[in-house]
Amino acid sequence: MPKAPKRPKKNNSSWLRRTLFFAVIIFFVLSFVAILFPQRNLEEVPFSDVISRANDGKISKLEIQGNDIYVTPDGQEEPTQKSYKESGSSIYEQGLKQDADVEVTVKAPSGTEGAIWNILSLVLPALLIGGLIFFMFRQAQGQSNQAMGFGKSKARLYGNEKSRVVFADIAGNEEAKEDLSEVVDFLKHPKKFQDVGAKIPKGVLLVGPPGTGKTMLARAVAGEAEVPFFSISGSEFVEMFVGVGASRVRDLFEKAKKNAPCIIFIDEIDAVGRRRGSGMGGGHDEREQTLNQILVEMDGFETGTNVIVLAATNRADVLDPALLRPGRFDRRTNIILPERKDREEILKVHFKNKPTETSVDLDKLAAKTAGSSGADLANIANEAAIIAARHNRKKITNDDVTAAFEKVAIGPERKAKIMNDKEKELTAYHEAGHAIVGHVLPDSDPVHKVTIIPRGGTGGVTWFLPPEDRNYTSVVEFKDILARALGGRIAEKVVYGDDRITTGAGSDLRKATEIARDMVIEQGMGDSLRDQVFHEDNGGMMFDRMTHERPYSDDTARLIDQEVEKLIKEAAQRAEVVIAHNIKHLEALAKRLLKDETVDESVVIEVLEGAVLPKEAKLY
């Protein structure tokens, strides 16, 4: 197998040349200044004072250069003072006695200053002009190099690292790893497949929610096959200049062919692979030209090039059909959110290098994190380490893990937010309403924790966790979810009156409405619209939504609104019946929340012991 080429080291010769050039200029300028202005710190004294002291014998030497007089006082060897005489007459004519005990020497004025100024007037402009021309030339050369490299691919090459990522380094996703292991076999042993007439797949599409490890799996394929790995994001192909993206695609595939066998990984391919024909930008849209070039390159591989394209996206529904046809992305690997067993393995990987106490139960944490991606679990492990370090602990405790999980799942505590007693009381009844409705209804998830401490963007939180992973949700389970979501608003109504309800239930009402609409439109769970689905695709371009009508009539839209309203009203009535029938338990839980601010599942079960489901709230 050919090895991946080493990256060239960064060339610093141009930087050294520029530095040397400017250093030489600065040296010459400083030298000329030193010659013009010699560092002689002489005190300037009046001419009359010099004559008076010379006549008195207090000056041993006077050095005259033109009109400048350098004075050496008695007892000194070098001039320390300077004065000036009038021009046109000698120092004797201006008052110095002929018999004064002082040595007078006259030197011709130096012509060095004038010569230096003449040299500088010729040399400095030449140096400045030369430096300006050199700088402009270097700038032009840099822009030329940038222009020449504008159409070059920005893909990063991996493959020569000492530590490769392999499948064993990735926890969970066993089905996906099994599918991708065939790709490794294609890259390692291509001849075995070619001998029986099998064509090596040209593209594999990795589809899954964000944070499920699509990029890591792609690198593991390259690590297992021990081949170079070119990684690039779909957005890096597209520039404001038409044709640049297509040029980068051509350059990328040329590099890949030279390094074959290898893998090209395009992350977030939906950035350039969206369905064509939206009418946005016309037929010469830069994104569409880039997509066309990708299609041509994938379909134009020479036989035996042994280059496989892996692409990742979480929006496979918006990709162009030409990308998904056989001969391009021949295979699709679905990477789902991890199950409980996989979550435990992922947590073990992320806690492996973190010191933890023996009391930390990762299996229990895995059970509570249903619906979390691998990235979420990594974030929980990191937050737990941060919390332990903040409290100056050497090992991560179970409390740190719990705090990290709650911080990631429902947001950090906002203890700095101050609520008055009335707001605290209202929040306590609101959260107690959620808890008692969810606790009593038979198909609701159990209460995990209730708090009136603001977290994230909420004033309080009632947290329900499913006892196990579920893949399906029934109509009665949806209706119990709706009822408990409205429990907070109904509790305010029962305790304070209908005209005293507050904005605290805003997010609950939005969530309940979304669930009700999903039941009717996407799941076919309406009464009069049972088993009918009215899917609305919101993933298209802006012009798609402007030019395409919704997939149902105005009469159907009216029926949908009526179905949603019916579900919300039914949920509100069930919640009100439960709360009115168990008002004493509601007040007891609210008082406990005002006292402790946060209560867990065991306390909720203790306080709500004896709360029952009224006959009117049952579903038949």
XYZ file of C-alpha atoms in Angstrom:
620
model
C 0.000 0.000 0.000
C 1.417 3.437 -0.859
C 1.841 5.618 2.134
C 0.354 9.047 2.457
C 2.788 11.789 1.418
C 4.222 13.854 4.196
C 3.076 17.398 4.493
C 5.664 19.916 3.316
C 7.125 22.052 6.040
C 6.239 25.698 6.064
C 8.752 27.786 4.074
C 10.071 30.727 6.082
C 12.636 31.975 3.512
C 10.436 34.840 2.308
C 9.911 36.035 5.874
C 13.674 35.914 6.516
C 14.401 37.908 3.349
C 11.944 40.626 4.289
C 13.318 40.830 7.805
C 16.925 41.073 6.562
C 16.036 43.765 4.010
C 14.371 46.026 6.581
C 17.178 45.396 9.080
C 19.780 46.641 6.561
C 17.762 49.812 5.867
C 17.401 50.546 9.575
C 21.157 49.976 10.094
C 22.128 52.502 7.389
C 19.689 55.121 8.642
C 20.932 54.796 12.219
C 24.574 54.978 11.059
C 23.990 58.229 9.154
C 22.161 59.749 12.096
C 25.033 58.791 14.419
C 27.529 60.484 12.097
C 25.466 63.638 11.695
C 24.659 63.995 15.346
C 27.623 62.773 17.426
C 26.779 62.062 20.997
C 28.733 64.888 22.726
C 26.822 66.157 25.720
C 28.322 69.700 25.982
C 26.949 72.437 28.209
C 26.246 75.677 26.351
C 27.579 78.780 28.150
C 27.547 82.530 27.261
C 30.469 83.860 25.197
C 31.148 86.682 27.705
C 31.529 84.123 30.512
C 34.043 82.140 28.396
C 36.151 85.288 27.741
C 36.055 86.352 31.397
C 37.149 82.906 32.700
C 39.842 82.602 29.979
C 41.369 85.972 30.966
C 41.350 84.813 34.611
C 43.208 81.564 33.767
C 40.274 79.243 34.575
C 40.188 77.707 31.093
C 43.050 75.593 29.822
C 42.031 75.220 26.146
C 39.744 76.823 23.565
C 39.076 74.967 20.299
C 37.574 77.154 17.587
C 35.816 75.700 14.527
C 34.205 78.453 12.512
C 31.967 80.272 14.984
C 31.789 77.307 17.404
C 33.980 77.399 20.506
C 34.665 74.161 22.453
C 35.756 74.961 26.015
C 38.062 72.761 28.157
C 38.027 74.112 31.751
C 41.170 74.072 33.835
C 41.863 70.565 35.148
C 39.878 68.827 32.371
C 41.252 66.940 29.366
C 38.250 67.042 27.031
C 35.872 69.876 26.136
C 32.850 69.980 28.428
C 31.292 73.294 27.351
C 30.339 74.995 24.112
C 29.824 78.618 23.092
C 29.512 80.758 19.971
C 31.385 83.901 18.842
C 30.368 86.571 16.405
C 31.328 85.904 12.809
C 33.708 88.195 10.925
C 36.237 88.850 13.743
C 38.695 86.853 15.819
C 38.289 85.866 19.462
C 41.022 88.368 20.432
C 39.126 91.208 18.786
C 36.091 90.218 20.854
C 37.848 90.510 24.277
C 40.390 87.701 24.833
C 43.738 89.140 26.076
C 46.854 88.329 24.104
C 48.705 87.266 27.269
C 45.884 85.116 28.634
C 47.070 81.741 29.976
C 44.939 79.628 27.630
C 45.742 77.418 24.652
C 43.813 78.543 21.569
C 43.597 76.236 18.555
C 41.765 77.047 15.373
C 40.465 74.294 13.082
C 38.858 74.690 9.733
C 35.096 73.985 9.741
C 34.436 70.340 8.906
C 32.823 69.693 5.525
C 31.653 66.274 6.644
C 28.156 67.463 7.483
C 27.567 68.901 4.059
C 29.051 65.844 2.372
C 26.873 63.514 4.421
C 23.767 65.506 3.608
C 24.678 65.309 -0.061
C 25.122 61.543 0.203
C 21.879 61.158 2.105
C 19.983 63.244 -0.443
C 21.071 60.735 -3.096
C 21.092 57.448 -1.187
C 17.956 57.709 0.979
C 15.490 58.423 -1.881
C 17.040 55.560 -3.827
C 16.698 53.211 -0.848
C 13.114 54.265 -0.208
C 12.097 53.888 -3.859
C 13.868 50.529 -4.061
C 12.178 49.330 -0.894
C 8.772 50.447 -2.169
C 9.285 48.646 -5.483
C 10.445 45.503 -3.662
C 7.422 45.587 -1.348
C 4.984 46.081 -4.251
C 6.644 43.245 -6.171
C 6.337 40.895 -3.207
C 2.689 41.852 -2.725
C 1.935 41.279 -6.384
C 3.724 37.950 -6.280
C 1.742 36.898 -3.189
C -1.554 37.856 -4.829
C -0.519 35.967 -7.950
C 0.241 32.862 -5.888
C -3.077 33.251 -4.098
C -4.920 33.639 -7.384
C -3.158 30.591 -8.801
C -4.141 28.575 -5.705
C -7.708 29.868 -5.538
C -9.090 26.830 -7.294
C -7.011 24.366 -5.292
C -8.724 21.985 -2.903
C -8.617 22.819 0.800
C -8.910 19.187 1.842
C -6.806 18.146 4.825
C -4.809 14.952 4.412
C -4.610 12.425 7.224
C -3.052 9.011 7.241
C 0.524 9.459 8.443
C -0.357 9.945 12.112
C 1.262 7.651 14.639
C -2.053 6.880 16.357
C -4.796 5.900 13.936
C -8.459 5.742 14.837
C -9.864 2.231 14.404
C -13.244 0.626 15.048
C -12.117 -0.620 18.468
C -11.694 3.011 19.579
C -15.370 3.751 18.901
C -18.003 2.473 21.315
C -21.475 1.577 20.081
C -22.719 1.744 16.466
C -22.039 -1.953 15.958
C -24.352 -2.222 12.944
C -22.744 0.785 11.275
C -19.252 -0.585 11.931
C -20.294 -3.913 10.434
C -21.495 -2.165 7.264
C -18.348 -0.098 6.995
C -16.070 -3.072 7.587
C -16.961 -4.173 4.052
C -15.596 -0.852 2.780
C -12.345 -1.626 4.588
C -12.264 -4.995 2.855
C -12.784 -3.297 -0.519
C -9.789 -1.040 0.111
C -7.525 -3.759 1.488
C -8.347 -6.538 -0.974
C -9.774 -4.989 -4.152
C -8.537 -7.789 -6.423
C -10.623 -10.396 -4.616
C -13.786 -8.550 -5.617
C -12.630 -7.659 -9.117
C -11.823 -11.297 -9.855
C -15.479 -12.255 -9.489
C -16.687 -9.227 -11.448
C -17.814 -7.148 -8.459
C -17.515 -3.372 -8.682
C -16.144 -1.590 -5.680
C -18.689 0.956 -4.298
C -17.812 4.509 -5.202
C -19.671 6.223 -2.415
C -21.052 5.523 1.057
C -23.459 7.992 2.648
C -23.414 8.228 6.458
C -26.790 9.465 7.684
C -27.568 10.242 11.306
C -28.398 12.947 13.864
C -25.678 15.424 14.889
C -23.117 14.104 17.357
C -23.541 10.405 16.574
C -19.955 9.940 15.354
C -20.202 10.063 11.552
C -16.838 11.785 11.124
C -15.147 9.481 13.621
C -16.460 6.405 11.816
C -15.145 7.723 8.500
C -11.682 8.182 10.021
C -11.896 4.709 11.530
C -12.507 3.251 8.054
C -9.297 4.923 6.839
C -7.460 3.775 9.964
C -8.581 0.169 9.565
C -7.675 0.109 5.868
C -4.399 2.032 6.516
C -4.971 4.382 3.585
C -4.778 8.176 3.219
C -7.848 10.132 4.262
C -8.813 13.429 2.579
C -11.264 15.397 4.736
C -13.197 18.456 3.582
C -16.453 20.178 4.463
C -19.116 20.704 1.831
C -19.120 24.458 2.497
C -15.409 24.702 1.613
C -16.155 24.040 -2.045
C -18.396 27.049 -2.493
C -17.044 30.571 -3.008
C -18.548 33.789 -4.318
C -16.764 33.323 -7.647
C -18.451 31.044 -10.164
C -16.377 27.996 -11.079
C -14.135 27.950 -8.017
C -16.074 25.128 -6.330
C -15.960 22.956 -9.448
C -12.230 23.626 -9.778
C -11.657 22.552 -6.180
C -13.632 19.365 -6.760
C -11.464 18.504 -9.774
C -8.288 19.204 -7.803
C -9.473 17.082 -4.854
C -10.255 14.069 -7.023
C -6.957 14.429 -8.880
C -5.081 14.298 -5.564
C -7.129 11.300 -4.485
C -6.341 9.371 -7.668
C -2.633 10.015 -7.204
C -2.828 8.654 -3.627
C -5.110 5.697 -4.388
C -6.191 3.623 -2.596
C -7.627 6.325 -0.359
C -10.799 7.794 1.081
C -12.397 11.163 0.375
C -14.612 12.311 3.231
C -17.073 15.160 2.566
C -18.673 16.358 5.778
C -22.084 18.058 5.640
C -22.498 17.256 1.957
C -25.970 18.827 1.969
C -24.198 22.225 1.797
C -23.534 21.539 -1.906
C -25.659 18.468 -2.579
C -29.143 19.923 -2.171
C -31.790 19.192 -4.761
C -31.307 21.184 -7.963
C -34.005 23.133 -9.764
C -35.056 25.351 -6.874
C -34.890 28.387 -9.167
C -32.413 30.133 -6.908
C -29.467 31.434 -8.900
C -30.542 29.892 -12.213
C -28.683 27.125 -14.001
C -25.310 28.811 -13.398
C -25.594 28.830 -9.622
C -22.163 28.186 -8.100
C -23.543 25.546 -5.744
C -25.163 23.665 -8.605
C -21.988 23.788 -10.685
C -20.073 22.330 -7.746
C -22.643 19.563 -7.374
C -22.507 18.829 -11.111
C -18.738 18.454 -10.913
C -19.026 16.062 -7.964
C -21.516 13.969 -9.946
C -19.200 13.857 -12.963
C -16.135 12.954 -10.899
C -17.899 10.175 -9.015
C -19.338 8.680 -12.184
C -16.098 9.102 -14.106
C -13.680 7.127 -11.985
C -11.395 4.983 -14.043
C -11.598 1.242 -13.405
C -9.337 0.216 -10.559
C -8.714 3.683 -9.114
C -9.799 2.288 -5.734
C -11.010 5.610 -4.327
C -14.103 5.600 -2.122
C -16.083 8.706 -1.209
C -17.626 8.840 2.253
C -20.104 11.641 2.915
C -21.953 12.616 6.081
C -25.234 14.454 6.507
C -28.174 14.705 8.869
C -30.492 15.881 6.065
C -30.507 13.071 3.510
C -34.055 14.076 2.517
C -32.850 17.277 0.816
C -30.078 15.681 -1.271
C -30.309 15.627 -5.053
C -31.561 12.274 -6.420
C -28.587 12.111 -8.802
C -26.273 11.823 -5.797
C -28.175 8.864 -4.380
C -28.488 6.761 -7.518
C -26.485 3.520 -7.931
C -23.023 4.237 -9.279
C -22.482 7.208 -7.005
C -23.514 6.732 -3.392
C -24.224 3.046 -3.702
C -24.696 2.487 -0.002
C -26.346 4.278 2.860
C -25.314 3.621 6.455
C -27.762 4.850 9.081
C -26.106 5.880 12.320
C -28.747 6.072 15.019
C -28.695 7.445 18.539
C -27.060 4.937 20.887
C -29.107 2.457 22.877
C -28.637 2.003 26.622
C -25.884 -0.624 26.262
C -24.059 1.514 23.707
C -24.390 4.612 25.905
C -22.737 2.756 28.773
C -19.836 1.733 26.518
C -19.468 5.304 25.240
C -19.440 6.643 28.801
C -16.739 4.143 29.739
C -14.599 5.417 26.867
C -14.969 9.052 27.932
C -14.409 8.335 31.639
C -11.482 5.976 30.992
C -8.786 8.620 31.486
C -10.640 10.500 34.234
C -10.136 9.537 37.917
C -13.534 8.530 39.318
C -14.710 7.163 42.628
C -16.031 3.618 42.828
C -19.498 4.962 43.659
C -19.925 6.382 40.156
C -22.535 4.216 38.429
C -22.232 4.609 34.650
C -24.979 2.067 34.042
C -27.438 4.230 35.972
C -26.263 7.295 34.069
C -26.716 5.447 30.773
C -30.288 4.594 31.783
C -31.072 8.277 32.420
C -29.570 9.581 29.180
C -32.066 8.112 26.707
C -31.991 10.074 23.461
C -28.482 11.451 24.040
C -25.872 11.315 21.290
C -22.237 10.372 21.710
C -21.306 14.056 21.712
C -23.796 14.691 24.547
C -22.263 11.890 26.609
C -18.758 13.235 25.996
C -19.974 16.635 27.141
C -21.406 15.133 30.346
C -18.063 13.445 31.128
C -16.179 16.678 30.525
C -18.592 18.758 32.629
C -18.263 16.240 35.479
C -14.484 16.662 35.421
C -14.846 20.457 35.383
C -17.218 20.414 38.361
C -14.856 18.139 40.331
C -11.893 20.425 39.600
C -13.918 23.501 40.571
C -14.521 21.954 43.993
C -10.825 20.974 44.335
C -11.542 17.249 44.252
C -8.997 14.783 42.951
C -11.651 12.301 41.805
C -15.026 12.649 40.135
C -17.889 11.757 42.473
C -21.409 10.571 41.752
C -22.712 14.037 42.691
C -20.431 15.581 40.072
C -21.782 13.231 37.407
C -25.388 13.971 38.387
C -24.774 17.725 38.376
C -23.093 17.475 34.977
C -25.964 15.440 33.545
C -28.554 17.941 34.772
C -26.518 20.871 33.515
C -26.260 19.398 30.009
C -29.870 18.144 29.910
C -31.827 21.084 31.362
C -29.278 23.882 31.692
C -27.195 25.327 34.546
C -28.713 26.569 37.767
C -29.242 30.335 37.882
C -29.031 30.902 41.610
C -28.156 34.549 41.061
C -31.675 35.195 39.738
C -33.690 36.653 42.608
C -37.412 35.873 42.903
C -39.679 37.402 45.508
C -41.786 35.245 47.820
C -44.880 35.542 45.636
C -43.020 34.354 42.527
C -41.466 31.466 44.454
C -44.882 30.364 45.693
C -46.377 30.564 42.199
C -43.433 28.599 40.745
C -43.818 25.944 43.444
C -47.517 25.415 42.651
C -46.744 25.472 38.917
C -44.085 22.768 39.130
C -46.136 20.769 41.640
C -48.967 20.794 39.071
C -46.702 19.227 36.444
C -45.459 16.655 38.934
C -48.816 15.528 40.329
C -50.436 15.140 36.886
C -47.456 13.165 35.589
C -47.320 11.065 38.760
C -51.008 10.109 38.684
C -51.554 9.449 34.970
C -50.855 5.772 34.200
C -49.022 6.155 30.870
C -46.759 9.053 31.872
C -43.049 8.736 32.571
C -42.149 8.864 36.296
C -40.991 12.091 37.900
C -37.194 12.271 38.204
C -36.709 15.640 39.894
C -38.621 18.845 40.671
C -36.943 22.188 41.374
C -37.982 25.826 41.688
C -34.397 27.005 41.136
C -34.253 28.690 37.710
C -32.347 26.579 35.196
C -31.508 27.584 31.646
C -34.330 29.800 30.410
C -36.992 28.492 32.813
C -38.147 29.578 36.265
C -38.264 25.973 37.471
C -38.156 22.431 36.111
C -40.183 19.266 36.525
C -38.179 16.507 34.957
C -39.660 13.226 33.716
C -37.425 10.344 32.618
C -38.568 7.164 30.866
C -37.695 3.966 32.725
C -36.378 2.383 29.526
C -35.643 3.205 25.897
C -38.756 3.341 23.750
C -39.009 3.371 19.976
C -42.760 3.972 19.714
C -45.284 6.239 21.426
C -48.987 5.407 21.630
C -51.976 7.757 21.529
C -52.612 7.429 25.276
C -48.938 8.161 26.025
C -49.112 11.291 23.873
C -52.277 12.389 25.672
C -50.663 11.904 29.084
C -47.672 13.972 27.909
C -50.056 16.755 26.838
C -51.899 16.666 30.153
C -48.774 16.869 32.297
C -47.411 19.673 30.066
C -50.551 21.703 30.861
C -50.428 20.769 34.566
C -48.487 23.907 35.507
C -50.960 26.325 33.891
C -53.947 24.447 35.320
C -52.407 24.460 38.824
C -52.115 28.268 38.626
C -55.763 28.442 37.534
C -57.028 26.163 40.332
C -55.015 27.890 43.087
C -55.147 31.560 42.039
C -58.133 31.759 39.689
C -58.527 31.953 35.934
C -57.735 35.672 35.807
C -54.429 35.195 37.716
C -52.648 32.852 35.308
C -49.184 34.079 34.287
C -46.702 33.869 31.408
C -44.769 31.125 33.213
C -46.493 28.455 31.121
C -45.469 29.934 27.752
C -42.910 27.269 26.855
C -45.237 24.497 28.131
C -48.037 25.672 25.849
C -45.751 25.888 22.824
C -44.483 22.366 23.449
C -48.015 21.009 23.916
C -49.191 22.622 20.679
C -46.229 21.188 18.772
C -46.975 17.690 20.095
C -50.671 17.976 19.238
C -49.932 19.143 15.681
C -47.405 16.345 15.235
C -50.016 13.817 16.365
C -52.496 15.072 13.773
C -50.262 15.972 10.817
C -47.376 13.501 11.040
C -48.756 10.523 12.997
C -52.386 10.315 11.783
C -53.772 10.289 15.351
C -56.648 12.737 14.949
C -60.244 11.588 15.445
C -61.750 12.824 12.180
C -58.415 12.634 10.297
C -57.347 9.248 11.646
C -54.707 7.404 9.566
C -54.079 10.414 7.317
C -50.703 12.147 7.203
C -50.131 15.678 5.901
C -46.358 15.912 5.890
C -44.924 19.412 5.499
C -41.335 19.432 4.240
C -39.593 22.518 5.603
C -36.138 21.521 4.398
C -36.318 23.054 0.920
C -34.948 26.328 -0.359
C -36.744 29.615 0.164
C -38.081 29.671 -3.384
C -39.443 26.119 -2.974
C -41.619 27.234 -0.105
C -42.723 30.335 -1.975
C -43.764 28.533 -5.142
C -45.125 25.250 -3.750
C -48.457 25.048 -1.973
C -49.046 23.097 1.223
C -50.060 19.475 0.622
C -53.672 19.909 1.858
C -56.650 22.158 1.237
C -58.050 24.992 3.325
C -60.864 22.760 4.555
C -58.308 20.170 5.718
C -56.285 22.922 7.412
C -59.433 23.942 9.295
C -59.991 20.333 10.376
C -56.364 20.099 11.534
C -56.802 23.218 13.663
C -59.971 21.776 15.167
C -58.223 18.483 15.963
C -55.335 20.291 17.653
C -57.742 22.438 19.671
C -59.677 19.334 20.726
C -56.518 17.566 21.944
C -55.384 20.624 23.940
C -58.796 21.120 25.563
C -59.036 17.430 26.467
C -55.561 17.525 28.050
C -56.445 20.667 30.036
C -59.655 19.087 31.337
C -57.845 15.898 32.421
C -55.144 17.914 34.192
C -57.762 20.040 35.987
C -59.683 16.977 37.176
C -56.494 15.386 38.545
C -55.345 18.553 40.343
C -58.788 19.380 41.802
C -59.170 15.834 43.098
C -55.660 15.845 44.698
C -55.482 19.464 45.870
C -54.104 18.501 49.296
C -51.195 16.647 47.713
C -50.571 19.630 45.419
C -50.295 21.955 48.417
C -48.048 19.502 50.280
C -45.615 19.226 47.384
C -45.620 23.002 46.869
C -44.758 23.572 50.552
C -41.968 21.001 50.345
C -40.550 22.787 47.288
C -40.659 26.130 49.084
C -38.725 24.541 51.919
C -36.112 22.487 50.021
C -36.252 24.144 46.554
C -35.316 20.803 44.927
C -36.800 17.346 45.525
C -35.943 14.076 43.825
C -38.031 11.075 42.799
C -38.119 9.417 46.211
C -39.386 12.576 47.928
C -42.055 13.108 45.256
C -43.314 9.535 45.750
C -43.381 10.057 49.528
C -45.257 13.373 49.395
C -47.732 12.252 46.717
C -48.507 8.920 48.383
C -52.275 8.473 48.254
C -52.824 10.652 45.177
C -55.245 8.820 42.890
C -56.503 9.051 39.320
C -60.145 10.226 39.200
C -62.557 8.299 37.035
C -63.174 11.387 34.893
C -59.464 11.552 33.911
C -59.249 7.990 32.631
C -59.004 7.198 28.927
C -61.218 4.436 27.583
